[in-house]
Coordinates of C-alpha atoms in Angstrom, one line a residue:
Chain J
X1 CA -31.8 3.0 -1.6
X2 CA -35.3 2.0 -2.7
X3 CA -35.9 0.2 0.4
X4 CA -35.4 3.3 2.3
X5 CA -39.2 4.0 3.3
X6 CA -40.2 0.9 4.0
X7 CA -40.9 0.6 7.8
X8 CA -42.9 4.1 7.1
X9 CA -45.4 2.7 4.4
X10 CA -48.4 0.3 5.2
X11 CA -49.0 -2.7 2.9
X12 CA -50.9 -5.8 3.4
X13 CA -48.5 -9.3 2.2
X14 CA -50.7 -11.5 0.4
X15 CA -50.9 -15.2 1.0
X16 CA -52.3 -18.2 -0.4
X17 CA -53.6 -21.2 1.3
X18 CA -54.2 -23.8 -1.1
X19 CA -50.8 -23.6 -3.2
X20 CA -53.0 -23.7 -6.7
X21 CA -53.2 -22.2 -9.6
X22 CA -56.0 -20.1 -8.4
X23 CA -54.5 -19.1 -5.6
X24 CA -51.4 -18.0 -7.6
X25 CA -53.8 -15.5 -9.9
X26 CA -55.7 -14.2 -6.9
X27 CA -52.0 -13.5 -4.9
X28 CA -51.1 -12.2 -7.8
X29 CA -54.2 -9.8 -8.5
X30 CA -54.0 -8.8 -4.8
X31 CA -50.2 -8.0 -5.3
X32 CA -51.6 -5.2 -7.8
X33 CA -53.5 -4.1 -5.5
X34 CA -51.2 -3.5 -2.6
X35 CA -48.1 -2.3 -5.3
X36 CA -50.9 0.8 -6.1
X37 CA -50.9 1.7 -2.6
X38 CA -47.3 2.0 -2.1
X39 CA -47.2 4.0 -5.2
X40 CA -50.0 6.3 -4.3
X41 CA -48.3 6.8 -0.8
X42 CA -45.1 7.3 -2.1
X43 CA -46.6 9.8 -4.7
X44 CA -47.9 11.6 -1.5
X45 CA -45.4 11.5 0.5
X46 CA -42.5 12.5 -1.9
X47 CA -40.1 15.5 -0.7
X48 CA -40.6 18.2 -2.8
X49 CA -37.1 18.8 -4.9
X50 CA -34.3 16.9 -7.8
X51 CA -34.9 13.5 -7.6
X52 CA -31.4 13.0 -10.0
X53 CA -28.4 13.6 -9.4
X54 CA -27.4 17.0 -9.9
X55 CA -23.7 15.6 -10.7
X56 CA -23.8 15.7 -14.5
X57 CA -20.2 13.6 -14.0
X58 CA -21.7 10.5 -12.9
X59 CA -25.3 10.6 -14.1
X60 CA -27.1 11.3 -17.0
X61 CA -27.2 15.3 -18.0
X62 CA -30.0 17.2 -19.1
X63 CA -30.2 17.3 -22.7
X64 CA -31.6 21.2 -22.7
X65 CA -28.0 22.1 -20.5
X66 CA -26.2 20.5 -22.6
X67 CA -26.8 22.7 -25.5
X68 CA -25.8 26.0 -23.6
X69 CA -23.2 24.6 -21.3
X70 CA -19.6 23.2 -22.6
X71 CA -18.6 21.6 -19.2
X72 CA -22.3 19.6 -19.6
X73 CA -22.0 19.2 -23.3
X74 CA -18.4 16.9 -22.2
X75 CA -20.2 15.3 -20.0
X76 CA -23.1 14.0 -22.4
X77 CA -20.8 13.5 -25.0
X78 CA -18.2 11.1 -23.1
X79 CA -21.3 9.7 -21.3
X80 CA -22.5 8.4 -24.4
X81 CA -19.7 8.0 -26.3
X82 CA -17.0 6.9 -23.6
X83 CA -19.0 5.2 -21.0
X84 CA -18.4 5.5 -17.4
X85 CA -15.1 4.0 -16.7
X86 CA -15.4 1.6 -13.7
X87 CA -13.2 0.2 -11.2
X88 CA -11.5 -3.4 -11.7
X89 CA -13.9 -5.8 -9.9
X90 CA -17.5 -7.3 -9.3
X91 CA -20.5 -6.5 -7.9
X92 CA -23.8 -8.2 -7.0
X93 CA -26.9 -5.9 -6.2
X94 CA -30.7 -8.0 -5.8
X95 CA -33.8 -5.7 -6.1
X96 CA -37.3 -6.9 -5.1
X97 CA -39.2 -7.8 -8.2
X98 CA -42.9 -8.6 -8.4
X99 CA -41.8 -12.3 -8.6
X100 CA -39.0 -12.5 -6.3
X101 CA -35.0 -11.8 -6.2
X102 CA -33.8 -9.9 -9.5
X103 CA -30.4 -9.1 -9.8
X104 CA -27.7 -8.0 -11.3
X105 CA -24.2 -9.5 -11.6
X106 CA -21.2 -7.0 -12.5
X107 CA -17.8 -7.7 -13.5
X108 CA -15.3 -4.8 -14.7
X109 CA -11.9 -5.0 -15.8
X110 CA -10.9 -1.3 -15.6
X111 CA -11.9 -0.2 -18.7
X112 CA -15.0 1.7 -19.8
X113 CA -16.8 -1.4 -21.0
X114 CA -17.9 -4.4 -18.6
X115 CA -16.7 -7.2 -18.7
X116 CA -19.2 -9.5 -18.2
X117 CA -23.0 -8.5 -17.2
X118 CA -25.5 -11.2 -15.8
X119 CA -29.1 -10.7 -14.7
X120 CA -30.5 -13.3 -12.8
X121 CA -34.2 -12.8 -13.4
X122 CA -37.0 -14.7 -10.6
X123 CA -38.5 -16.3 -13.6
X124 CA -35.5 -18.7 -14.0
X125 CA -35.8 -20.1 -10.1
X126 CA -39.5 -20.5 -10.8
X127 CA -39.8 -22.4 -14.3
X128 CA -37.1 -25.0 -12.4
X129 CA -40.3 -26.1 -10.3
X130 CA -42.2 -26.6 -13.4
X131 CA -41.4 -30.0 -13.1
X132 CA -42.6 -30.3 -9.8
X133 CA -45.7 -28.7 -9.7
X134 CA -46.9 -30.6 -12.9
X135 CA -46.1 -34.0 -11.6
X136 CA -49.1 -36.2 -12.5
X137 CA -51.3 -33.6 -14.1
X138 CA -52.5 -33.5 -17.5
X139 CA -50.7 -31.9 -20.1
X140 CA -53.5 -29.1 -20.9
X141 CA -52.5 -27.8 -17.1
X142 CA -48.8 -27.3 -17.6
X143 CA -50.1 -23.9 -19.8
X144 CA -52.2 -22.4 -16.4
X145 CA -49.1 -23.4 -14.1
X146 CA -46.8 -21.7 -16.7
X147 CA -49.3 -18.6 -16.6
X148 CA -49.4 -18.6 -13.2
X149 CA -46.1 -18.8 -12.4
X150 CA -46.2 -15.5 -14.5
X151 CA -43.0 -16.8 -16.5
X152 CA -41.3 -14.4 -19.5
X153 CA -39.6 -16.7 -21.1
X154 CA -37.1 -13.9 -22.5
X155 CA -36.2 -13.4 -19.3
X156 CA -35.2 -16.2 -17.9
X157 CA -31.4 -16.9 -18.7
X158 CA -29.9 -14.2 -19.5
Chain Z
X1 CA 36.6 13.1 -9.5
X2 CA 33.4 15.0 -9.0
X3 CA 31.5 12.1 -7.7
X4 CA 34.4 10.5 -5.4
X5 CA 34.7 14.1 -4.0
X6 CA 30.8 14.0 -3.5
X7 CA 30.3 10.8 -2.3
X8 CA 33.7 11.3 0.3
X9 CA 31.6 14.8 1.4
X10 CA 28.5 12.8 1.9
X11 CA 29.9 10.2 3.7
X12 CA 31.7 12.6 6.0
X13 CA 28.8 14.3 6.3
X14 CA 29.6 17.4 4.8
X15 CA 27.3 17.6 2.1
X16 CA 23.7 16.6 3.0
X17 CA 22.0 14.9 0.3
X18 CA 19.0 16.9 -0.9
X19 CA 15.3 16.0 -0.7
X20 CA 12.3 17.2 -1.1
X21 CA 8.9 15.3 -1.4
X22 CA 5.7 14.9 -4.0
X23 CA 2.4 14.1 -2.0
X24 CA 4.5 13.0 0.3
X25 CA 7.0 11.0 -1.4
X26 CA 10.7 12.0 -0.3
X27 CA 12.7 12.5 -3.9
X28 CA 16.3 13.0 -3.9
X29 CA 17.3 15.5 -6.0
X30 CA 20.1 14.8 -8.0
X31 CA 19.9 17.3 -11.3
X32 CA 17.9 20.3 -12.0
X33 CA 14.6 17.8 -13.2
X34 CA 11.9 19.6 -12.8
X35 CA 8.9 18.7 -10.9
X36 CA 6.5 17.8 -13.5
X37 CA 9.4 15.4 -15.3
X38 CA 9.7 13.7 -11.2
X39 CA 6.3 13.5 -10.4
X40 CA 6.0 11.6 -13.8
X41 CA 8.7 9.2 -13.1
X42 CA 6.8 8.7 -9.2
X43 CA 3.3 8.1 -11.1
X44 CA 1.4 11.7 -10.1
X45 CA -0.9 12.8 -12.6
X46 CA -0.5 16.4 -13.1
X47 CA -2.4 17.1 -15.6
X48 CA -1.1 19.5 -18.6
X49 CA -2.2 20.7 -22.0
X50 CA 1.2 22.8 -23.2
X51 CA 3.6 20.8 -21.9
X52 CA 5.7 17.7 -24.1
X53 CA 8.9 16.5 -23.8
X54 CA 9.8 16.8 -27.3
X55 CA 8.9 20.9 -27.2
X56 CA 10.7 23.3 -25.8
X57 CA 9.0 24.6 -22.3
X58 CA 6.4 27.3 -22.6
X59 CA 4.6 27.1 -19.6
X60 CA 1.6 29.3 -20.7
X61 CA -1.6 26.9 -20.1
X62 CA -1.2 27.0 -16.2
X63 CA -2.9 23.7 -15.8
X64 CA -0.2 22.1 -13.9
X65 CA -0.1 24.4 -11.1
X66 CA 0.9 22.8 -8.2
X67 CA 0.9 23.6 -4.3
X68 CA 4.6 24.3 -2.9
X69 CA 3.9 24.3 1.5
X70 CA 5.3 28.0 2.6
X71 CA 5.2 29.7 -0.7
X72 CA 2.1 31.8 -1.1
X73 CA 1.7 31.3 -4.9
X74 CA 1.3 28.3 -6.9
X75 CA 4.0 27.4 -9.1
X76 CA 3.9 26.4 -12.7
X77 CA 5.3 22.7 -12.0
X78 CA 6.7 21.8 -15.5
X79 CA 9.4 25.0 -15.4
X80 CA 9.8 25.0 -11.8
X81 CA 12.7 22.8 -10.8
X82 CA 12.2 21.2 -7.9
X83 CA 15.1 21.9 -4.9
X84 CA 15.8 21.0 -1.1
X85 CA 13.4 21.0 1.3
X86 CA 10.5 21.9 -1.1
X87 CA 7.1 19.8 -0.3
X88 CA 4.9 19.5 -3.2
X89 CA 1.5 18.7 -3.0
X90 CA -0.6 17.8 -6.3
X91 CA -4.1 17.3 -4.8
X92 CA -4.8 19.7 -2.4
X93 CA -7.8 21.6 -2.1
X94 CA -6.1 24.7 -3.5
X95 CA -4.6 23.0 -6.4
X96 CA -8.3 21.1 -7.5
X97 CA -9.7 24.4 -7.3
X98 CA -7.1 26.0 -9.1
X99 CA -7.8 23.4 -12.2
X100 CA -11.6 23.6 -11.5
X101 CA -11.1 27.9 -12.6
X102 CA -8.3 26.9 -15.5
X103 CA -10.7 24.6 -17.3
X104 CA -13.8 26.9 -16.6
X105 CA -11.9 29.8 -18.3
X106 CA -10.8 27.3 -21.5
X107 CA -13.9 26.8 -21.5
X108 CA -15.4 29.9 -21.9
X109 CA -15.1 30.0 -25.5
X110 CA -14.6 26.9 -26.6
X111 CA -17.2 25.9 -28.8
X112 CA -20.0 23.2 -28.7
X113 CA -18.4 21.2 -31.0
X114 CA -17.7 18.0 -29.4
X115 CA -20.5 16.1 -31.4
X116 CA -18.8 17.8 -34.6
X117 CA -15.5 17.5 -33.8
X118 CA -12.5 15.1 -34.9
X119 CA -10.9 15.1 -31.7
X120 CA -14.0 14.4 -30.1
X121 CA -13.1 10.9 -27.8
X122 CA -9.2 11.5 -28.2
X123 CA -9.4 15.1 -26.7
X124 CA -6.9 15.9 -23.6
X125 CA -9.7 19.1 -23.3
X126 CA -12.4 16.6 -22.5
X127 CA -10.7 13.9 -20.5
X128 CA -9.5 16.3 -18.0
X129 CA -12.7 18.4 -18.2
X130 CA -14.6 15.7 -17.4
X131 CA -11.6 14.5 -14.3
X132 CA -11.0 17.5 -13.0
X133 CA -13.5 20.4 -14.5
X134 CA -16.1 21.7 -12.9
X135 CA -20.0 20.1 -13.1
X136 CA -21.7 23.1 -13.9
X137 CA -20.7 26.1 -16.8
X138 CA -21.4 29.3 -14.6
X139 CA -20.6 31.6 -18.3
X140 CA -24.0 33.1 -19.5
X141 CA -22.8 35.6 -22.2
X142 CA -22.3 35.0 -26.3
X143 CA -19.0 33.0 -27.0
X144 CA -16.0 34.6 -29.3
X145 CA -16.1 33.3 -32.6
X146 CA -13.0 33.8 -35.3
X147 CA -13.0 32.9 -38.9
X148 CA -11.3 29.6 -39.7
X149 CA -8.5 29.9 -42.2
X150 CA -7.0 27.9 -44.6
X151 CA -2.8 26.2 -44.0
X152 CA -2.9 23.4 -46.6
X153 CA -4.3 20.6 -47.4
X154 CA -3.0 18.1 -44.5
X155 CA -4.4 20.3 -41.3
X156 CA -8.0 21.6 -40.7
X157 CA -7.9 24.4 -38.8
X158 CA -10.4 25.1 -36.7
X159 CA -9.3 28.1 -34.1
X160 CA -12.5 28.6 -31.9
X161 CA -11.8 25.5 -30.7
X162 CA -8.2 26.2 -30.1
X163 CA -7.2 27.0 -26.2
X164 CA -3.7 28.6 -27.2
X165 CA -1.5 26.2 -26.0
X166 CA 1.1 26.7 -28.8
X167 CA 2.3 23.5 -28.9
X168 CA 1.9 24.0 -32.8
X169 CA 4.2 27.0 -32.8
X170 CA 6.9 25.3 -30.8
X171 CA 6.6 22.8 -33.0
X172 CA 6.8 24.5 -36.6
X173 CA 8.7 26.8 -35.8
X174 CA 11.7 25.1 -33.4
X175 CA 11.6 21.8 -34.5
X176 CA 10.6 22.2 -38.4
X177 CA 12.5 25.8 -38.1
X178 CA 10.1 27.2 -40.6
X179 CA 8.5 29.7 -38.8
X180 CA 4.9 29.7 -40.1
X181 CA 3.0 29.8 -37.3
X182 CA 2.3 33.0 -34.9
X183 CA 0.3 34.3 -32.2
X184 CA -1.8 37.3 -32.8
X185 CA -3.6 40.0 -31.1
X186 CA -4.3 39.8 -27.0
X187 CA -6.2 39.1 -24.4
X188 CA -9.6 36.9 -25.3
X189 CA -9.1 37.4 -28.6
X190 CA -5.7 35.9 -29.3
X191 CA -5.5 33.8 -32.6
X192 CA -3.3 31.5 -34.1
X193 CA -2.5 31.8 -37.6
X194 CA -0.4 31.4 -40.2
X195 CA 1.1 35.0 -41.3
X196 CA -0.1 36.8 -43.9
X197 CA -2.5 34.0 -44.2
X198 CA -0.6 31.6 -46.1
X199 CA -0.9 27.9 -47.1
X200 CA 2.3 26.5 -44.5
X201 CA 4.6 24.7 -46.8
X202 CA 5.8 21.9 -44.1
X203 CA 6.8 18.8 -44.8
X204 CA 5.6 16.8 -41.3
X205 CA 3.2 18.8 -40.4
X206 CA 0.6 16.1 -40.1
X207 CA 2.2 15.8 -36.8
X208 CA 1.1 19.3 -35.4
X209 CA -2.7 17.2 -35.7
X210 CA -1.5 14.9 -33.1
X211 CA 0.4 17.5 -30.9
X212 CA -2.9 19.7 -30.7
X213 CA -4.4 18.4 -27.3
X214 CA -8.0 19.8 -28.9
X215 CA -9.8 19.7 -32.3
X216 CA -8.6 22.8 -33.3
X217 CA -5.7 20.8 -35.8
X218 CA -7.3 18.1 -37.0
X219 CA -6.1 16.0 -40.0
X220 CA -8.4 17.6 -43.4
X221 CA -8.0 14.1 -45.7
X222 CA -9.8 12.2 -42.3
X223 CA -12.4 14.6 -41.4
X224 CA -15.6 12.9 -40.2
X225 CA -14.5 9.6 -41.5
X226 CA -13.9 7.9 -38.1
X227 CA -14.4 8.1 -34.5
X228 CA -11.4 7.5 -32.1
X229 CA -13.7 4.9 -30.4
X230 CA -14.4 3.0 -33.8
X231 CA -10.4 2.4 -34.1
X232 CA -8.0 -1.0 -33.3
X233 CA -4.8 0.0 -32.8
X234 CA -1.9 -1.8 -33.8
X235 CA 2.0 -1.2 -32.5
X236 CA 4.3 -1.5 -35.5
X237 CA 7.5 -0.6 -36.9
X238 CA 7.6 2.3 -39.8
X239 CA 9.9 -0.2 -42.2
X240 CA 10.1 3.2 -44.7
X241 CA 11.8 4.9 -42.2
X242 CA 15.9 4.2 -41.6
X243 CA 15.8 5.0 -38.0
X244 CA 12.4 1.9 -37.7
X245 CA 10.5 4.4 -35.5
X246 CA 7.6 3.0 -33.6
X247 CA 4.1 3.6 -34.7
X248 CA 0.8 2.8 -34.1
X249 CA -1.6 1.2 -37.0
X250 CA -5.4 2.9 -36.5
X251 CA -7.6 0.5 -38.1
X252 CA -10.9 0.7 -38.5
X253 CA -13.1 -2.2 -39.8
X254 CA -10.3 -3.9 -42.5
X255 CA -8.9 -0.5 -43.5
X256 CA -6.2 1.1 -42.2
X257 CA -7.4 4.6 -41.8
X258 CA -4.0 6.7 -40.1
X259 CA -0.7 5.5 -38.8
X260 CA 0.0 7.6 -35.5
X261 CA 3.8 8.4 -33.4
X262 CA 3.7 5.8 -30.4
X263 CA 3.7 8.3 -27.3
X264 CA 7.2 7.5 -26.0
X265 CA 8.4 8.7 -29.5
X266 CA 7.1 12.1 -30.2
X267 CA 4.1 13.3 -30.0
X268 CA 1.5 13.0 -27.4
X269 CA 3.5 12.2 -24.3
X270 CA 0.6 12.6 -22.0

């Protein structure tokens, strides 16, 4: 999975000592930071070669194959148009996202359509303690803790 | 008399009772069902484009080729009845690649269509294409193209798409007994046409649309009004009819767009 190259790359885990707003924007600056050098030694250290699937039947197909190839052209088309059809039950798969646990929450019933999807985004954990970290502080600082926190508020039940 | 005589023999021992096995599911054999028709009844998909109940046997599309252990050919499963001692398998290696090459060569000249195409989201071609086809189209050459021709005003023909299962033939011609319909010419370029190009006067042909497992006999009045994945489908009971056949509503949106045969009744008994 992603996680796959981890123990080979070198990264620096920034930490605050204060717990305050302005240690939140300079973790968060110095997260950049470090995130640019796992890309750049990712970029460097990539295998030469597909990085898809080369199974048109379970991922997407190239759109250029798919105008000269019938067995492709099915593919796309029932891709698109049927969906993948998955096996009855659930699923839950986390990823690390720049502000903590994201993940995903599957449930099929056999057919081609889920039955329910839920994304639990890190944003929703974090604007719980929004109540917490503003205890006793003026109103004008609830907007920096809310920034801070780096909160989407589109995100956060969904 | 027959069966107190049998079942005397069999309890004596005389007469073994016969038995051969599917993918390793012992079947007794008890008439001359043929292995497709028991494999059904044990649930084994084997798939098949020529083959219906309803229609005499023609046994010309070769998809359901099946392995038989100690024969050195496959046999076509929906002719070959299925005797003592035979084990069947329906998923070897042998048989998935021999339904990899079948659907490459239907394939072959079957035209990019699917985006155009009626049948497009109903189509046995594509569900099994996509089960048990291959990934990749390994055919780098110009495809066959005929010239489409006109039977009436119920069916669109469309015959590049068509992979000559002649379940339409079997149909107008032993069922309706009219005898439009014929093959002609050989090899790759084998058509399917009405003779002497003429408008076919049959009164249920709309059904030959629903026997044709591909796009190649599509229903004219519906063309490009609807996608098979746009429908909600209703059982009901055809009160018109005397014999209250069993049908299924299409609707899409509020408006009933085509009233189908329910599988079990005639028509696609896939």
């Amino acid at each position: 999975m992603s996680y796959e190259v981890y123990s080979e790359l070198s990264f620096d885990v920034p930490v605050g000592l204060n717990g305050d707003c302005y240690d939140r924007y300079l973790i968060r600056i110095e997260e950049m930071r470090q995130s640019i050098r796992i890309v750049y030694q990712c970029l460097n250290n990539m295998v030469f070669g597909d990085v898809m699937l080369s199974n048109y039947k379970y991922g997407l197909v190239n759109k250029n194959l798919s105008k000269h190839s019938m067995e492709n052209l099915i593919n796309h088309f029932s891709y698109f148009s049927k969906n993948i059809v998955l096996p009855r039950g659930d699923c839950y798969v986390s990823a690390e996202a720049p502000k903590g646990e994201f993940g995903v929450y599957l449930l099929s019933n056999g057919t081609n359509f889920l039955y329910r999807c839920k994304i639990k985004a890190p944003g929703f954990a974090h604007l719980q303690s929004l109540d917490f970290m503003s205890k006793d502080l003026y109103l004008a600082d609830v907007v920096t803790i809310i920034g801070t926190q780096d909160i989407v508020f589109g995100e956060i039940d969904r | 008399m027959y069966y107190r005589e049998w079942f005397y023999k069999l309890e004596n021992g005389n007469l073994k009772l016969k038995t051969g096995s599917i993918d390793g599911q012992v079947v007794h054999i008890s008439s001359n069902q043929t292995i497709l028709d028991l494999a059904v009844n044990l649930g084994v998909e084997i798939p098949r484009f020529c083959f219906n109940r309803k229609l005499s046997v023609a046994g010309n599309c070769r998809m359901c080729l099946v392995e038989v252990v100690g024969f050195n050919k496959p046999v076509v499963s929906c002719v070959e009845p299925l005797s003592s001692n035979m084990h069947v398998l329906t998923s070897s290696v042998l048989v998935k690649k021999i339904r990899e090459g079948i659907l490459r060569f239907l394939l072959i000249n079957h035209p990019l269509d699917c985006p155009i195409c009626d049948q497009g989201g109903e189509c046995d071609l594509q569900e099994q294409a996509l089960v048990f086809g291959s990934n990749i189209s390994k055919f780098k050459y110009n495809k066959i193209k005929t010239s489409n021709r006109n039977i009436g005003n119920i069916i669109k023909m469309v015959m590049d798409r068509c992979i000559k299962c002649t379940r339409c033939l079997r149909y107008v011609n032993n069922i309706e007994g009219l005898g439009g319909l014929g093959i002609v010419g050989r090899g790759v370029t084998t058509e399917i046409l009405s003779y002497f190009g003429d408008i076919l006067k049959v009164g249920t042909l709309g059904n030959v649309a629903e026997l044709c497992p591909v796009g190649a006999l599509t229903l004219k009045p519906l063309s490009f009004k609807y996608r098979s994945w746009e429908l909600n489908s209703f059982n009901s009971i055809d009160v018109l009819d005397s014999f209250f056949t069993d049908i299924r509503v299409d609707v899409k949106g509020n408006e009933v767009v085509r009233i189908c045969t329910v599988s079990s009744v005639v028509a696609l008994d896939n």
